Amino acid sequence: MPELSDIYFATTNTNKFNEVKDILSNYDIKVKMVELDLLEIQSNDLEVIAMDKAKDACRKLNARVIIEDDGLFIASLKGFPGPYSSFVFKTIGNEGIIQLMKSYSDRTATFRSVIAYCEPNNITLTFVSNVNGEISAEISGKGWGYDPVFIPNDSAQLTYAELGSKKNESSHRKLALEKFAHWIKNHRY
Ligand code: IMP
């Protein structure tokens, strides 16, 4: 039975949860992973999708819940895959992204994290952060999702995958969770 003091992180992605748990532990915030079957609305706006999912999770669990939606926005593809990042990863994957990018000289891209936090009293907030970088010319390093193809700026040309645990020091997820941690420390603890 969920307790009011608990904060749940709703995801089916253990890689993501492990990063979230490590990042939030630096702010003395504990989260529990929960797998929920959540409704996902169609929208071009990650914040709208995340808000809606967080409300659904909150309703289903009747507890404080965080959910995260991410998107990789590639400039020369006019922001694609953006809100479709999950579908694109499952279909063409990193090999497909590398192939697509062969026709473009501009390889710049942005990774965006939207953290949506919901309480059973209906308060829902989002915390958004972006990291700018570029798409690598080849798959580099072993990591989950787009980690082997995303090179954040100021990383000496290393992909997220090659950065290993250092990724958590400055990733899109870290920056969004930092905003959330500051908010919750100021308003709830
Ligand atoms: P979702 O919002 O978690 O579904 O993320 C959209 C897509 O981006 C999925 O394919 C994830 O695997 C991928 N993704 C999300 N965050 C990261 C990350 O930190 N590194 C690499 N891929 C990610």
mmCIF file of N, CA and C in Angstrom, residues 29-126:
data_model
loop_
_atom_site.group_PDB
_atom_site.id
_atom_site.type_symbol
_atom_site.label_atom_id
_atom_site.label_comp_id
_atom_site.label_asym_id
_atom_site.label_seq_id
_atom_site.Cartn_x
_atom_site.Cartn_y
_atom_site.Cartn_z
ATOM 1 N N ILE A 29 16.862 12.432 -1.719
ATOM 2 C CA ILE A 29 15.481 12.107 -2.095
ATOM 3 C C ILE A 29 15.454 10.644 -2.538
ATOM 4 N N LYS A 30 14.562 9.880 -1.891
ATOM 5 C CA LYS A 30 14.447 8.451 -2.244
ATOM 6 C C LYS A 30 13.226 8.249 -3.121
ATOM 7 N N VAL A 31 13.393 7.437 -4.154
ATOM 8 C CA VAL A 31 12.248 7.120 -5.007
ATOM 9 C C VAL A 31 12.136 5.613 -5.160
ATOM 10 N N LYS A 32 10.892 5.166 -5.334
ATOM 11 C CA LYS A 32 10.648 3.740 -5.547
ATOM 12 C C LYS A 32 10.164 3.546 -6.972
ATOM 13 N N MET A 33 10.660 2.512 -7.627
ATOM 14 C CA MET A 33 10.208 2.269 -9.006
ATOM 15 C C MET A 33 8.851 1.570 -8.998
ATOM 16 N N VAL A 34 7.977 2.008 -9.882
ATOM 17 C CA VAL A 34 6.702 1.326 -10.039
ATOM 18 C C VAL A 34 6.409 1.197 -11.531
ATOM 19 N N GLU A 35 5.956 0.011 -11.932
ATOM 20 C CA GLU A 35 5.586 -0.200 -13.337
ATOM 21 C C GLU A 35 4.078 -0.087 -13.445
ATOM 22 N N LEU A 36 3.611 0.862 -14.216
ATOM 23 C CA LEU A 36 2.169 1.058 -14.379
ATOM 24 C C LEU A 36 1.843 1.039 -15.861
ATOM 25 N N ASP A 37 0.646 0.616 -16.158
ATOM 26 C CA ASP A 37 0.180 0.658 -17.533
ATOM 27 C C ASP A 37 -0.461 2.030 -17.747
ATOM 28 N N LEU A 38 0.278 2.967 -18.363
ATOM 29 C CA LEU A 38 -0.209 4.353 -18.442
ATOM 30 C C LEU A 38 -0.715 4.703 -19.834
ATOM 31 N N LEU A 39 -1.727 5.557 -19.848
ATOM 32 C CA LEU A 39 -2.246 6.062 -21.126
ATOM 33 C C LEU A 39 -1.230 7.026 -21.707
ATOM 34 N N GLU A 40 -0.976 6.956 -23.015
ATOM 35 C CA GLU A 40 -0.076 7.958 -23.617
ATOM 36 C C GLU A 40 -0.825 8.658 -24.740
ATOM 37 N N ILE A 41 -1.096 9.958 -24.516
ATOM 38 C CA ILE A 41 -1.833 10.713 -25.531
ATOM 39 C C ILE A 41 -0.899 11.078 -26.688
ATOM 40 N N GLN A 42 -1.468 11.364 -27.834
ATOM 41 C CA GLN A 42 -0.701 11.812 -28.999
ATOM 42 C C GLN A 42 -0.519 13.322 -28.904
ATOM 43 N N SER A 43 0.704 13.801 -28.930
ATOM 44 C CA SER A 43 0.944 15.247 -28.940
ATOM 45 C C SER A 43 2.349 15.484 -29.454
ATOM 46 N N ASN A 44 2.575 16.681 -30.007
ATOM 47 C CA ASN A 44 3.926 17.024 -30.439
ATOM 48 C C ASN A 44 4.703 17.647 -29.295
ATOM 49 N N ASP A 45 4.028 17.804 -28.148
ATOM 50 C CA ASP A 45 4.625 18.524 -27.028
ATOM 51 C C ASP A 45 4.911 17.540 -25.886
ATOM 52 N N LEU A 46 6.207 17.318 -25.614
ATOM 53 C CA LEU A 46 6.597 16.359 -24.567
ATOM 54 C C LEU A 46 5.996 16.709 -23.216
ATOM 55 N N GLU A 47 5.868 18.025 -22.949
ATOM 56 C CA GLU A 47 5.353 18.443 -21.643
ATOM 57 C C GLU A 47 3.889 18.042 -21.465
ATOM 58 N N VAL A 48 3.122 18.159 -22.551
ATOM 59 C CA VAL A 48 1.705 17.785 -22.505
ATOM 60 C C VAL A 48 1.588 16.271 -22.262
ATOM 61 N N ILE A 49 2.408 15.496 -22.953
ATOM 62 C CA ILE A 49 2.385 14.030 -22.806
ATOM 63 C C ILE A 49 2.760 13.657 -21.366
ATOM 64 N N ALA A 50 3.838 14.281 -20.867
ATOM 65 C CA ALA A 50 4.341 13.929 -19.537
ATOM 66 C C ALA A 50 3.324 14.282 -18.450
ATOM 67 N N MET A 51 2.725 15.472 -18.545
ATOM 68 C CA MET A 51 1.717 15.929 -17.572
ATOM 69 C C MET A 51 0.566 14.937 -17.498
ATOM 70 N N ASP A 52 0.094 14.564 -18.671
ATOM 71 C CA ASP A 52 -1.054 13.685 -18.751
ATOM 72 C C ASP A 52 -0.745 12.314 -18.146
ATOM 73 N N LYS A 53 0.444 11.824 -18.464
ATOM 74 C CA LYS A 53 0.853 10.515 -17.935
ATOM 75 C C LYS A 53 1.001 10.558 -16.419
ATOM 76 N N ALA A 54 1.571 11.664 -15.913
ATOM 77 C CA ALA A 54 1.763 11.785 -14.457
ATOM 78 C C ALA A 54 0.412 11.794 -13.753
ATOM 79 N N LYS A 55 -0.567 12.493 -14.318
ATOM 80 C CA LYS A 55 -1.904 12.533 -13.704
ATOM 81 C C LYS A 55 -2.525 11.144 -13.686
ATOM 82 N N ASP A 56 -2.365 10.420 -14.764
ATOM 83 C CA ASP A 56 -2.904 9.065 -14.861
ATOM 84 C C ASP A 56 -2.232 8.165 -13.816
ATOM 85 N N ALA A 57 -0.893 8.312 -13.671
ATOM 86 C CA ALA A 57 -0.141 7.500 -12.706
ATOM 87 C C ALA A 57 -0.607 7.817 -11.284
ATOM 88 N N CYS A 58 -0.794 9.085 -11.008
ATOM 89 C CA CYS A 58 -1.233 9.551 -9.690
ATOM 90 C C CYS A 58 -2.606 8.974 -9.331
ATOM 91 N N ARG A 59 -3.501 9.019 -10.308
ATOM 92 C CA ARG A 59 -4.850 8.483 -10.117
ATOM 93 C C ARG A 59 -4.782 6.979 -9.821
ATOM 94 N N LYS A 60 -3.946 6.290 -10.585
ATOM 95 C CA LYS A 60 -3.899 4.831 -10.446
ATOM 96 C C LYS A 60 -3.255 4.415 -9.120
ATOM 97 N N LEU A 61 -2.282 5.201 -8.663
ATOM 98 C CA LEU A 61 -1.501 4.806 -7.490
ATOM 99 C C LEU A 61 -1.968 5.489 -6.213
ATOM 100 N N ASN A 62 -2.649 6.615 -6.374
ATOM 101 C CA ASN A 62 -3.040 7.455 -5.236
ATOM 102 C C ASN A 62 -1.832 7.763 -4.341
ATOM 103 N N ALA A 63 -0.743 8.177 -4.993
ATOM 104 C CA ALA A 63 0.480 8.537 -4.259
ATOM 105 C C ALA A 63 1.238 9.570 -5.103
ATOM 106 N N ARG A 64 2.312 10.117 -4.509
ATOM 107 C CA ARG A 64 3.122 11.087 -5.258
ATOM 108 C C ARG A 64 3.933 10.334 -6.324
ATOM 109 N N VAL A 65 3.840 10.809 -7.549
ATOM 110 C CA VAL A 65 4.488 10.088 -8.655
ATOM 111 C C VAL A 65 5.278 11.041 -9.555
ATOM 112 N N ILE A 66 6.427 10.565 -9.978
ATOM 113 C CA ILE A 66 7.214 11.265 -11.005
ATOM 114 C C ILE A 66 7.192 10.384 -12.245
ATOM 115 N N ILE A 67 7.034 11.026 -13.395
ATOM 116 C CA ILE A 67 7.297 10.296 -14.631
ATOM 117 C C ILE A 67 8.241 11.175 -15.468
ATOM 118 N N GLU A 68 8.932 10.561 -16.392
ATOM 119 C CA GLU A 68 9.840 11.345 -17.247
ATOM 120 C C GLU A 68 9.603 10.990 -18.696
ATOM 121 N N ASP A 69 9.520 12.016 -19.524
ATOM 122 C CA ASP A 69 9.495 11.799 -20.965
ATOM 123 C C ASP A 69 10.700 12.495 -21.567
ATOM 124 N N ASP A 70 11.321 11.821 -22.529
ATOM 125 C CA ASP A 70 12.527 12.385 -23.143
ATOM 126 C C ASP A 70 12.357 12.460 -24.647
ATOM 127 N N GLY A 71 13.132 13.316 -25.253
ATOM 128 C CA GLY A 71 13.125 13.381 -26.709
ATOM 129 C C GLY A 71 14.477 13.831 -27.230
ATOM 130 N N LEU A 72 14.872 13.226 -28.346
ATOM 131 C CA LEU A 72 16.099 13.629 -29.030
ATOM 132 C C LEU A 72 15.675 14.450 -30.244
ATOM 133 N N PHE A 73 16.068 15.715 -30.284
ATOM 134 C CA PHE A 73 15.648 16.640 -31.346
ATOM 135 C C PHE A 73 16.854 16.934 -32.237
ATOM 136 N N ILE A 74 16.807 16.452 -33.489
ATOM 137 C CA ILE A 74 17.949 16.621 -34.396
ATOM 138 C C ILE A 74 17.668 17.800 -35.323
ATOM 139 N N ALA A 75 18.571 18.804 -35.274
ATOM 140 C CA ALA A 75 18.308 20.076 -35.965
ATOM 141 C C ALA A 75 18.079 19.887 -37.468
ATOM 142 N N SER A 76 18.952 19.149 -38.132
ATOM 143 C CA SER A 76 18.810 19.058 -39.591
ATOM 144 C C SER A 76 17.599 18.208 -39.995
ATOM 145 N N LEU A 77 17.015 17.458 -39.045
ATOM 146 C CA LEU A 77 15.785 16.701 -39.332
ATOM 147 C C LEU A 77 14.568 17.462 -38.787
ATOM 148 N N LYS A 78 14.746 18.772 -38.589
ATOM 149 C CA LYS A 78 13.680 19.658 -38.116
ATOM 150 C C LYS A 78 13.054 19.170 -36.796
ATOM 151 N N GLY A 79 13.916 18.669 -35.914
ATOM 152 C CA GLY A 79 13.454 18.272 -34.584
ATOM 153 C C GLY A 79 13.046 16.812 -34.468
ATOM 154 N N PHE A 80 13.052 16.088 -35.557
ATOM 155 C CA PHE A 80 12.763 14.658 -35.531
ATOM 156 C C PHE A 80 13.910 13.931 -34.821
ATOM 157 N N PRO A 81 13.719 12.860 -34.037
ATOM 158 C CA PRO A 81 12.436 12.219 -33.753
ATOM 159 C C PRO A 81 11.632 12.889 -32.637
ATOM 160 N N GLY A 82 12.227 13.773 -31.829
ATOM 161 C CA GLY A 82 11.487 14.531 -30.815
ATOM 162 C C GLY A 82 10.527 13.666 -30.011
ATOM 163 N N PRO A 83 9.215 13.994 -30.043
ATOM 164 C CA PRO A 83 8.263 13.222 -29.242
ATOM 165 C C PRO A 83 8.084 11.779 -29.735
ATOM 166 N N TYR A 84 8.655 11.467 -30.887
ATOM 167 C CA TYR A 84 8.545 10.094 -31.420
ATOM 168 C C TYR A 84 9.816 9.284 -31.164
ATOM 169 N N SER A 85 10.638 9.759 -30.251
ATOM 170 C CA SER A 85 11.958 9.135 -30.026
ATOM 171 C C SER A 85 11.853 7.665 -29.647
ATOM 172 N N SER A 86 10.845 7.337 -28.864
ATOM 173 C CA SER A 86 10.728 5.960 -28.404
ATOM 174 C C SER A 86 10.396 5.038 -29.588
ATOM 175 N N PHE A 87 9.431 5.472 -30.390
ATOM 176 C CA PHE A 87 9.019 4.691 -31.566
ATOM 177 C C PHE A 87 10.189 4.540 -32.546
ATOM 178 N N VAL A 88 10.892 5.629 -32.779
ATOM 179 C CA VAL A 88 12.010 5.607 -33.740
ATOM 180 C C VAL A 88 13.129 4.693 -33.233
ATOM 181 N N PHE A 89 13.367 4.732 -31.908
ATOM 182 C CA PHE A 89 14.405 3.849 -31.371
ATOM 183 C C PHE A 89 14.021 2.388 -31.577
ATOM 184 N N LYS A 90 12.733 2.098 -31.339
ATOM 185 C CA LYS A 90 12.285 0.699 -31.472
ATOM 186 C C LYS A 90 12.263 0.241 -32.933
ATOM 187 N N THR A 91 12.111 1.167 -33.857
ATOM 188 C CA THR A 91 12.000 0.774 -35.262
ATOM 189 C C THR A 91 13.361 0.849 -35.983
ATOM 190 N N ILE A 92 13.857 2.075 -36.244
ATOM 191 C CA ILE A 92 15.111 2.145 -37.017
ATOM 192 C C ILE A 92 16.355 2.098 -36.118
ATOM 193 N N GLY A 93 16.182 2.456 -34.833
ATOM 194 C CA GLY A 93 17.293 2.356 -33.873
ATOM 195 C C GLY A 93 18.457 3.289 -34.194
ATOM 196 N N ASN A 94 19.552 3.078 -33.492
ATOM 197 C CA ASN A 94 20.719 3.958 -33.672
ATOM 198 C C ASN A 94 21.344 3.806 -35.060
ATOM 199 N N GLU A 95 21.282 2.583 -35.610
ATOM 200 C CA GLU A 95 21.841 2.377 -36.973
ATOM 201 C C GLU A 95 21.065 3.245 -37.953
ATOM 202 N N GLY A 96 19.736 3.288 -37.797
ATOM 203 C CA GLY A 96 18.899 4.089 -38.689
ATOM 204 C C GLY A 96 19.206 5.576 -38.574
ATOM 205 N N ILE A 97 19.436 6.025 -37.367
ATOM 206 C CA ILE A 97 19.763 7.453 -37.143
ATOM 207 C C ILE A 97 21.097 7.781 -37.820
ATOM 208 N N ILE A 98 22.076 6.915 -37.643
ATOM 209 C CA ILE A 98 23.396 7.142 -38.256
ATOM 210 C C ILE A 98 23.254 7.202 -39.788
ATOM 211 N N GLN A 99 22.454 6.293 -40.352
ATOM 212 C CA GLN A 99 22.226 6.279 -41.808
ATOM 213 C C GLN A 99 21.578 7.577 -42.264
ATOM 214 N N LEU A 100 20.504 7.977 -41.542
ATOM 215 C CA LEU A 100 19.781 9.209 -41.898
ATOM 216 C C LEU A 100 20.713 10.414 -41.921
ATOM 217 N N MET A 101 21.621 10.456 -40.957
ATOM 218 C CA MET A 101 22.480 11.634 -40.796
ATOM 219 C C MET A 101 23.569 11.728 -41.861
ATOM 220 N N LYS A 102 23.746 10.646 -42.665
ATOM 221 C CA LYS A 102 24.822 10.648 -43.674
ATOM 222 C C LYS A 102 24.641 11.769 -44.691
ATOM 223 N N SER A 103 23.363 12.198 -44.915
ATOM 224 C CA SER A 103 23.138 13.240 -45.926
ATOM 225 C C SER A 103 23.293 14.662 -45.380
ATOM 226 N N TYR A 104 23.605 14.803 -44.108
ATOM 227 C CA TYR A 104 23.626 16.151 -43.511
ATOM 228 C C TYR A 104 24.989 16.495 -42.922
ATOM 229 N N SER A 105 25.379 17.770 -43.099
ATOM 230 C CA SER A 105 26.639 18.176 -42.458
ATOM 231 C C SER A 105 26.375 18.715 -41.052
ATOM 232 N N ASP A 106 25.172 19.290 -40.847
ATOM 233 C CA ASP A 106 24.841 19.789 -39.498
ATOM 234 C C ASP A 106 24.371 18.601 -38.651
ATOM 235 N N ARG A 107 25.168 18.219 -37.665
ATOM 236 C CA ARG A 107 24.830 17.053 -36.833
ATOM 237 C C ARG A 107 24.324 17.466 -35.453
ATOM 238 N N THR A 108 24.033 18.752 -35.277
ATOM 239 C CA THR A 108 23.646 19.207 -33.941
ATOM 240 C C THR A 108 22.286 18.642 -33.526
ATOM 241 N N ALA A 109 22.168 18.391 -32.222
ATOM 242 C CA ALA A 109 20.945 17.800 -31.673
ATOM 243 C C ALA A 109 20.802 18.230 -30.214
ATOM 244 N N THR A 110 19.575 18.108 -29.722
ATOM 245 C CA THR A 110 19.307 18.447 -28.315
ATOM 246 C C THR A 110 18.592 17.273 -27.665
ATOM 247 N N PHE A 111 19.036 16.885 -26.476
ATOM 248 C CA PHE A 111 18.318 15.870 -25.692
ATOM 249 C C PHE A 111 17.502 16.614 -24.641
ATOM 250 N N ARG A 112 16.205 16.344 -24.593
ATOM 251 C CA ARG A 112 15.322 17.041 -23.636
ATOM 252 C C ARG A 112 14.721 16.055 -22.644
ATOM 253 N N SER A 113 14.728 16.463 -21.395
ATOM 254 C CA SER A 113 14.047 15.668 -20.351
ATOM 255 C C SER A 113 12.903 16.496 -19.785
ATOM 256 N N VAL A 114 11.751 15.886 -19.707
ATOM 257 C CA VAL A 114 10.619 16.514 -19.024
ATOM 258 C C VAL A 114 10.257 15.630 -17.834
ATOM 259 N N ILE A 115 10.432 16.175 -16.649
ATOM 260 C CA ILE A 115 10.041 15.486 -15.421
ATOM 261 C C ILE A 115 8.672 16.026 -15.025
ATOM 262 N N ALA A 116 7.695 15.145 -14.894
ATOM 263 C CA ALA A 116 6.370 15.587 -14.435
ATOM 264 C C ALA A 116 6.114 14.957 -13.071
ATOM 265 N N TYR A 117 5.718 15.808 -12.126
ATOM 266 C CA TYR A 117 5.490 15.367 -10.746
ATOM 267 C C TYR A 117 4.033 15.624 -10.389
ATOM 268 N N CYS A 118 3.376 14.611 -9.847
ATOM 269 C CA CYS A 118 1.956 14.757 -9.529
ATOM 270 C C CYS A 118 1.677 14.293 -8.102
ATOM 271 N N GLU A 119 0.817 15.033 -7.416
ATOM 272 C CA GLU A 119 0.374 14.633 -6.067
ATOM 273 C C GLU A 119 -1.118 14.330 -6.132
ATOM 274 N N PRO A 120 -1.605 13.465 -5.231
ATOM 275 C CA PRO A 120 -3.026 13.115 -5.273
ATOM 276 C C PRO A 120 -3.949 14.320 -5.074
ATOM 277 N N ASN A 121 -3.422 15.442 -4.534
ATOM 278 C CA ASN A 121 -4.252 16.654 -4.406
ATOM 279 C C ASN A 121 -4.394 17.391 -5.737
ATOM 280 N N ASN A 122 -3.902 16.756 -6.802
ATOM 281 C CA ASN A 122 -4.053 17.298 -8.156
ATOM 282 C C ASN A 122 -2.985 18.266 -8.607
ATOM 283 N N ILE A 123 -2.017 18.552 -7.727
ATOM 284 C CA ILE A 123 -0.919 19.419 -8.165
ATOM 285 C C ILE A 123 -0.054 18.650 -9.162
ATOM 286 N N THR A 124 0.152 19.212 -10.336
ATOM 287 C CA THR A 124 1.051 18.580 -11.318
ATOM 288 C C THR A 124 1.997 19.653 -11.849
ATOM 289 N N LEU A 125 3.284 19.361 -11.786
ATOM 290 C CA LEU A 125 4.290 20.336 -12.222
ATOM 291 C C LEU A 125 5.255 19.655 -13.181
ATOM 292 N N THR A 126 5.846 20.457 -14.077
ATOM 293 C CA THR A 126 6.879 19.885 -14.941
ATOM 294 C C THR A 126 8.190 20.651 -14.773
#
